[in-house]
Amino acid sequence: MTIQWFPGHMAKARRQVTEKLKLIDVVIELLDARLPLSSRNPMIDEIVSGKPRLILLNKSDLADEAVTKAWVQHFSEQGVRALPLDALSGRGVNKLPQECQALVEEMMEKRRAKGMQDRAIRAMILGIPNVGKSSLMNRLAGRKVAQTGDRPAVTKAQQWVKVGKVLELLDTPGILWPKFEDPLVGLRLAASGAIKDEIIDFQEVALFVVAYLQMHYPGALASRYQLTDIPENKIEVLDAIGRRRGCVVSGGHIDYDKVSELILRELRSGKIGTVSLERPQDPFTIEMARVSMDDITPY
């Protein structure tokens, strides 16, 4: 399965970001803590090159804490500060202003040396769809200033939001990139909800999720779906879960659409547990995820 999604308004958003960049002191890059690299738009590196950058690992409440710590260390080794947070609950959000101040202190010192007064730090928030940008804006502002929704591409325009006297934030629409070179990137994004469900194959994505859970979180998989033994075959796992949850059609056959959607919904909501879908050093490959629903014997 090849997943691609690049709506027209995203191409426009990229142009708008480039135009506004000259007004910006620091770039805040919002990533999904469950899949930091896959939720990182490679075009952003080109667009914001040279600007101080802070990485925020959002939805850290849904991610494996140990893996998130490994990602923080990974980015630190790249010379980039990364901060885990949860925009919905507000955990970690209060650290954002001081982190931005640290990044622009040298610039502010130069302004003071020229006799210029301090001003609010101008920051731009960038990230892919459904990573939580609007929730973060609302949390920082202490009021609803941006529309939120559990679906991608809610924000479609840029807006400035003041955060006390310290920060002025520029929100931007989520920007995906035209082509995912690595098929696993598309699968991770689809599993997390960053891509519209209308254009993904639930069954293929659910099989990828099952394969990853088998490798890294077998205990969580068994516990959530009350599986005494986890079959090695991914489709047999769907069968077992389908029978447990009543995803059955006439004749006792498994409704694969229904059980696949159930698994994805429960993954995204955290009901399966705190799950990270990629790691800094991860042996998981596309070959491990490559199981086609065509392998199922038709009934």
Short mmCIF file of C-alpha atoms in Angstrom, two decimals:
data_model
loop_
_atom_site.label_atom_id
_atom_site.label_comp_id
_atom_site.label_asym_id
_atom_site.label_seq_id
_atom_site.Cartn_x
_atom_site.Cartn_y
_atom_site.Cartn_z
CA MET A 1 0.00 0.00 0.00
CA THR A 2 1.32 3.43 -0.95
CA ILE A 3 -0.08 6.32 1.10
CA GLN A 4 0.18 9.83 -0.31
CA TRP A 5 -1.74 12.96 0.64
CA PHE A 6 -0.87 16.51 -0.33
CA PRO A 7 -3.99 18.74 -0.49
CA GLY A 8 -3.72 22.02 -2.40
CA HIS A 9 -3.95 24.19 0.70
CA MET A 10 -0.77 22.54 2.02
CA ALA A 11 1.25 23.73 -0.97
CA LYS A 12 -0.08 27.22 -0.29
CA ALA A 13 0.81 26.86 3.40
CA ARG A 14 4.41 26.05 2.52
CA ARG A 15 4.67 29.26 0.52
CA GLN A 16 3.14 31.25 3.37
CA VAL A 17 5.59 29.78 5.89
CA THR A 18 8.53 30.75 3.69
CA GLU A 19 7.22 34.30 3.35
CA LYS A 20 6.69 34.75 7.13
CA LEU A 21 10.00 33.24 8.18
CA LYS A 22 11.85 36.57 8.09
CA LEU A 23 9.63 37.77 10.97
CA ILE A 24 10.43 34.74 13.14
CA ASP A 25 13.02 34.42 15.95
CA VAL A 26 12.58 30.73 16.75
CA VAL A 27 10.85 27.79 15.09
CA ILE A 28 8.85 25.41 17.26
CA GLU A 29 8.57 22.05 15.53
CA LEU A 30 5.75 19.94 16.93
CA LEU A 31 6.17 16.19 16.48
CA ASP A 32 4.16 13.17 17.55
CA ALA A 33 6.06 11.56 20.44
CA ARG A 34 4.94 8.13 19.22
CA LEU A 35 6.66 8.57 15.84
CA PRO A 36 9.05 11.53 15.96
CA LEU A 37 10.93 10.91 12.72
CA SER A 38 7.90 9.81 10.70
CA SER A 39 5.98 12.88 11.88
CA ARG A 40 8.85 15.15 10.90
CA ASN A 41 8.38 16.94 7.59
CA PRO A 42 11.74 16.87 5.74
CA MET A 43 10.70 20.00 3.82
CA ILE A 44 10.76 21.96 7.09
CA ASP A 45 14.53 21.47 7.32
CA GLU A 46 14.87 23.26 3.98
CA ILE A 47 12.34 25.98 4.79
CA VAL A 48 13.63 27.00 8.24
CA SER A 49 17.34 26.38 7.76
CA GLY A 50 19.42 28.61 10.03
CA LYS A 51 16.66 29.50 12.51
CA PRO A 52 16.92 28.39 16.17
CA ARG A 53 14.65 25.41 16.63
CA LEU A 54 12.89 23.71 19.52
CA ILE A 55 11.35 20.27 19.06
CA LEU A 56 8.24 19.45 21.07
CA LEU A 57 7.27 15.79 21.41
CA ASN A 58 3.51 16.08 21.78
CA LYS A 59 1.09 13.35 22.84
CA SER A 60 3.82 11.99 25.11
CA ASP A 61 1.06 10.63 27.35
CA LEU A 62 0.28 8.10 24.59
CA ALA A 63 3.92 7.17 23.97
CA ASP A 64 6.24 4.74 25.70
CA GLU A 65 8.07 6.89 28.26
CA ALA A 66 11.36 4.98 27.95
CA VAL A 67 11.31 5.35 24.17
CA THR A 68 10.50 9.06 24.45
CA LYS A 69 13.54 9.54 26.69
CA ALA A 70 15.63 7.79 24.03
CA TRP A 71 14.30 10.24 21.43
CA VAL A 72 15.15 13.24 23.61
CA GLN A 73 18.70 11.90 23.84
CA HIS A 74 18.78 11.25 20.10
CA PHE A 75 17.85 14.84 19.25
CA SER A 76 20.26 16.16 21.87
CA GLU A 77 23.05 14.32 20.08
CA GLN A 78 21.95 16.14 16.92
CA GLY A 79 22.34 19.45 18.73
CA VAL A 80 18.58 20.09 19.01
CA ARG A 81 16.66 20.54 22.26
CA ALA A 82 13.58 18.28 22.51
CA LEU A 83 10.87 18.64 25.14
CA PRO A 84 8.12 16.02 25.78
CA LEU A 85 4.69 17.44 26.50
CA ASP A 86 0.97 16.80 26.33
CA ALA A 87 -0.88 19.79 24.94
CA LEU A 88 -4.30 18.49 26.00
CA SER A 89 -3.49 18.13 29.71
CA GLY A 90 -0.90 20.90 29.70
CA ARG A 91 1.91 18.70 31.02
CA GLY A 92 5.25 20.25 30.08
CA VAL A 93 3.70 23.25 28.30
CA ASN A 94 4.78 25.75 30.99
CA LYS A 95 8.44 25.11 30.11
CA LEU A 96 8.00 26.38 26.56
CA PRO A 97 8.53 30.15 27.13
CA GLN A 98 11.81 29.68 29.01
CA GLU A 99 13.06 27.22 26.40
CA CYS A 100 12.39 29.78 23.67
CA GLN A 101 14.09 32.51 25.70
CA ALA A 102 17.22 30.38 26.01
CA LEU A 103 17.34 29.86 22.25
CA VAL A 104 17.16 33.58 21.41
CA GLU A 105 19.20 34.99 24.31
CA GLU A 106 22.20 35.73 22.08
CA MET A 107 20.01 37.63 19.63
CA MET A 108 18.40 39.61 22.44
CA GLU A 109 21.83 40.49 23.86
CA LYS A 110 22.83 41.94 20.50
CA ARG A 111 19.64 44.02 20.45
CA ARG A 112 20.39 45.35 23.95
CA ALA A 113 23.95 46.20 22.92
CA LYS A 114 22.46 48.40 20.21
CA GLY A 115 20.24 50.14 22.75
CA MET A 116 17.09 48.32 21.62
CA GLN A 117 14.47 47.26 24.14
CA ASP A 118 13.49 43.66 24.67
CA ARG A 119 10.36 42.55 22.84
CA ALA A 120 8.21 39.44 22.72
CA ILE A 121 9.84 36.44 21.09
CA ARG A 122 8.26 35.69 17.74
CA ALA A 123 7.89 31.97 17.26
CA MET A 124 6.39 29.88 14.49
CA ILE A 125 4.74 26.56 15.25
CA LEU A 126 5.14 23.98 12.50
CA GLY A 127 4.00 20.39 12.28
CA ILE A 128 2.09 17.86 10.24
CA PRO A 129 -1.72 17.52 10.45
CA ASN A 130 -3.32 16.26 13.65
CA VAL A 131 -0.13 16.53 15.69
CA GLY A 132 -1.78 18.92 18.17
CA LYS A 133 -0.77 22.42 17.06
CA SER A 134 -4.16 23.99 17.72
CA SER A 135 -4.43 22.31 21.13
CA LEU A 136 -1.02 23.71 22.02
CA MET A 137 -2.00 27.21 20.89
CA ASN A 138 -5.14 27.11 22.98
CA ARG A 139 -3.26 25.82 26.02
CA LEU A 140 -0.59 28.53 25.78
CA ALA A 141 -3.11 31.30 25.20
CA GLY A 142 -5.36 30.11 28.02
CA ARG A 143 -8.38 30.37 25.77
CA LYS A 144 -9.72 28.93 22.54
CA VAL A 145 -7.90 30.76 19.77
CA ALA A 146 -7.59 27.87 17.32
CA GLN A 147 -10.02 25.24 16.11
CA THR A 148 -9.22 21.71 17.24
CA GLY A 149 -10.38 18.35 16.06
CA ASP A 150 -9.44 14.67 16.10
CA ARG A 151 -8.81 14.71 12.38
CA PRO A 152 -6.08 16.09 10.16
CA ALA A 153 -6.14 19.42 8.33
CA VAL A 154 -8.37 21.32 10.78
CA THR A 155 -6.23 24.48 10.67
CA LYS A 156 -6.21 26.02 7.20
CA ALA A 157 -4.85 29.53 7.81
CA GLN A 158 -2.10 31.30 9.70
CA GLN A 159 -2.76 33.40 12.81
CA TRP A 160 -0.76 35.27 15.46
CA VAL A 161 -1.47 34.53 19.12
CA LYS A 162 -0.01 36.41 22.09
CA VAL A 163 1.19 34.39 25.09
CA GLY A 164 1.59 36.89 27.92
CA LYS A 165 4.42 39.34 27.33
CA VAL A 166 6.99 36.70 26.45
CA LEU A 167 5.80 35.04 23.27
CA GLU A 168 3.96 35.82 20.06
CA LEU A 169 3.13 32.62 18.23
CA LEU A 170 2.35 32.12 14.57
CA ASP A 171 0.18 29.10 14.00
CA THR A 172 0.26 27.44 10.60
CA PRO A 173 -1.73 24.70 8.87
CA GLY A 174 -0.27 21.21 9.06
CA ILE A 175 2.00 20.50 6.14
CA LEU A 176 2.60 17.02 4.81
CA TRP A 177 5.09 16.40 2.03
CA PRO A 178 4.25 15.20 -1.49
CA LYS A 179 5.82 11.73 -1.30
CA PHE A 180 6.74 9.33 1.51
CA GLU A 181 9.99 7.69 0.39
CA ASP A 182 9.78 5.04 3.12
CA PRO A 183 6.53 2.99 3.08
CA LEU A 184 6.79 2.60 6.86
CA VAL A 185 6.43 6.37 7.26
CA GLY A 186 3.04 6.27 5.55
CA LEU A 187 1.94 3.32 7.68
CA ARG A 188 2.99 5.00 10.94
CA LEU A 189 1.26 8.25 10.00
CA ALA A 190 -1.90 6.39 9.01
CA ALA A 191 -1.86 4.41 12.26
CA SER A 192 -1.50 7.58 14.33
CA GLY A 193 -4.37 9.38 12.59
CA ALA A 194 -2.28 11.98 10.76
CA ILE A 195 -3.79 10.98 7.41
CA LYS A 196 -7.49 11.08 6.62
CA ASP A 197 -9.09 7.71 7.28
CA GLU A 198 -11.06 8.04 4.05
CA ILE A 199 -7.94 7.42 1.97
CA ILE A 200 -6.26 4.63 3.95
CA ASP A 201 -6.78 0.89 3.94
CA PHE A 202 -7.72 0.03 7.53
CA GLN A 203 -6.84 -3.61 7.08
CA GLU A 204 -3.32 -2.99 5.79
CA VAL A 205 -2.61 -0.43 8.52
CA ALA A 206 -4.02 -2.70 11.24
CA LEU A 207 -1.75 -5.53 10.08
CA PHE A 208 1.23 -3.18 10.37
CA VAL A 209 0.14 -2.24 13.91
CA VAL A 210 -0.28 -5.87 14.90
CA ALA A 211 3.17 -6.72 13.54
CA TYR A 212 4.75 -3.90 15.53
CA LEU A 213 2.89 -4.82 18.71
CA GLN A 214 3.94 -8.45 18.31
CA MET A 215 7.58 -7.34 18.22
CA HIS A 216 7.68 -4.57 20.82
CA TYR A 217 4.51 -4.78 22.95
CA PRO A 218 3.28 -8.39 23.04
CA GLY A 219 2.21 -8.02 26.66
CA ALA A 220 0.01 -5.00 25.93
CA LEU A 221 -1.49 -6.77 22.91
CA ALA A 222 -2.30 -9.90 24.92
CA SER A 223 -3.66 -7.96 27.87
CA ARG A 224 -5.93 -5.63 25.90
CA TYR A 225 -7.51 -8.40 23.84
CA GLN A 226 -7.32 -11.20 26.44
CA LEU A 227 -5.14 -13.40 24.26
CA THR A 228 -3.63 -16.39 26.08
CA ASP A 229 -1.24 -16.97 23.19
CA ILE A 230 -0.38 -14.52 20.41
CA PRO A 231 -0.34 -16.26 17.02
CA GLU A 232 2.73 -15.62 14.89
CA ASN A 233 0.56 -15.04 11.83
CA LYS A 234 -0.77 -11.48 11.84
CA ILE A 235 -4.05 -12.41 10.20
CA GLU A 236 -4.64 -15.05 12.87
CA VAL A 237 -4.18 -12.27 15.44
CA LEU A 238 -6.97 -10.32 13.70
CA ASP A 239 -9.08 -13.49 13.79
CA ALA A 240 -8.52 -13.92 17.53
CA ILE A 241 -9.30 -10.27 18.30
CA GLY A 242 -12.31 -10.34 16.00
CA ARG A 243 -13.78 -13.31 17.81
CA ARG A 244 -13.10 -11.74 21.22
CA ARG A 245 -14.78 -8.49 20.25
CA GLY A 246 -17.68 -9.87 18.23
CA CYS A 247 -16.45 -8.64 14.86
CA VAL A 248 -18.17 -11.53 13.11
CA VAL A 249 -20.45 -11.73 10.10
CA SER A 250 -22.93 -14.42 9.08
CA GLY A 251 -21.38 -17.85 8.90
CA GLY A 252 -19.00 -17.07 11.74
CA HIS A 253 -16.47 -15.31 9.50
CA ILE A 254 -14.40 -12.39 10.79
CA ASP A 255 -15.38 -8.88 9.71
CA TYR A 256 -11.86 -7.67 8.94
CA ASP A 257 -12.93 -4.11 8.25
CA LYS A 258 -14.56 -3.86 11.65
CA VAL A 259 -11.75 -5.46 13.66
CA SER A 260 -9.10 -3.41 11.82
CA GLU A 261 -10.88 -0.16 12.59
CA LEU A 262 -11.31 -1.23 16.21
CA ILE A 263 -7.56 -1.84 16.61
CA LEU A 264 -6.66 1.53 15.12
CA ARG A 265 -9.19 3.40 17.26
CA GLU A 266 -7.92 1.75 20.43
CA LEU A 267 -4.29 2.37 19.50
CA ARG A 268 -4.94 6.08 18.90
CA SER A 269 -6.90 6.50 22.12
CA GLY A 270 -4.25 4.78 24.24
CA LYS A 271 -6.49 1.87 25.21
CA ILE A 272 -3.87 -0.64 24.11
CA GLY A 273 -1.36 1.13 26.32
CA THR A 274 1.46 3.63 25.92
CA VAL A 275 2.87 2.65 22.55
CA SER A 276 5.65 4.22 20.50
CA LEU A 277 5.57 3.27 16.83
CA GLU A 278 9.25 3.90 16.12
CA ARG A 279 12.54 4.05 18.00
CA PRO A 280 15.90 5.69 17.36
CA GLN A 281 17.41 2.27 16.68
CA ASP A 282 14.63 0.05 15.40
CA PRO A 283 15.09 -3.36 13.71
CA PHE A 284 11.50 -3.29 12.45
CA THR A 285 11.39 -3.27 8.64
CA ILE A 286 8.78 -3.11 5.92
CA GLU A 287 9.31 -6.84 5.37
CA MET A 288 8.02 -7.54 8.87
CA ALA A 289 4.92 -5.50 8.16
CA ARG A 290 4.34 -6.86 4.66
CA VAL A 291 1.26 -9.02 4.94
CA SER A 292 -1.53 -8.60 2.46
CA MET A 293 -5.19 -9.17 3.16
CA ASP A 294 -5.12 -11.00 -0.19
CA ASP A 295 -3.53 -13.87 1.76
CA ILE A 296 -6.85 -14.47 3.52
CA THR A 297 -8.85 -17.38 2.19
CA PRO A 298 -12.12 -15.91 0.84
CA TYR A 299 -15.39 -17.19 2.23
#
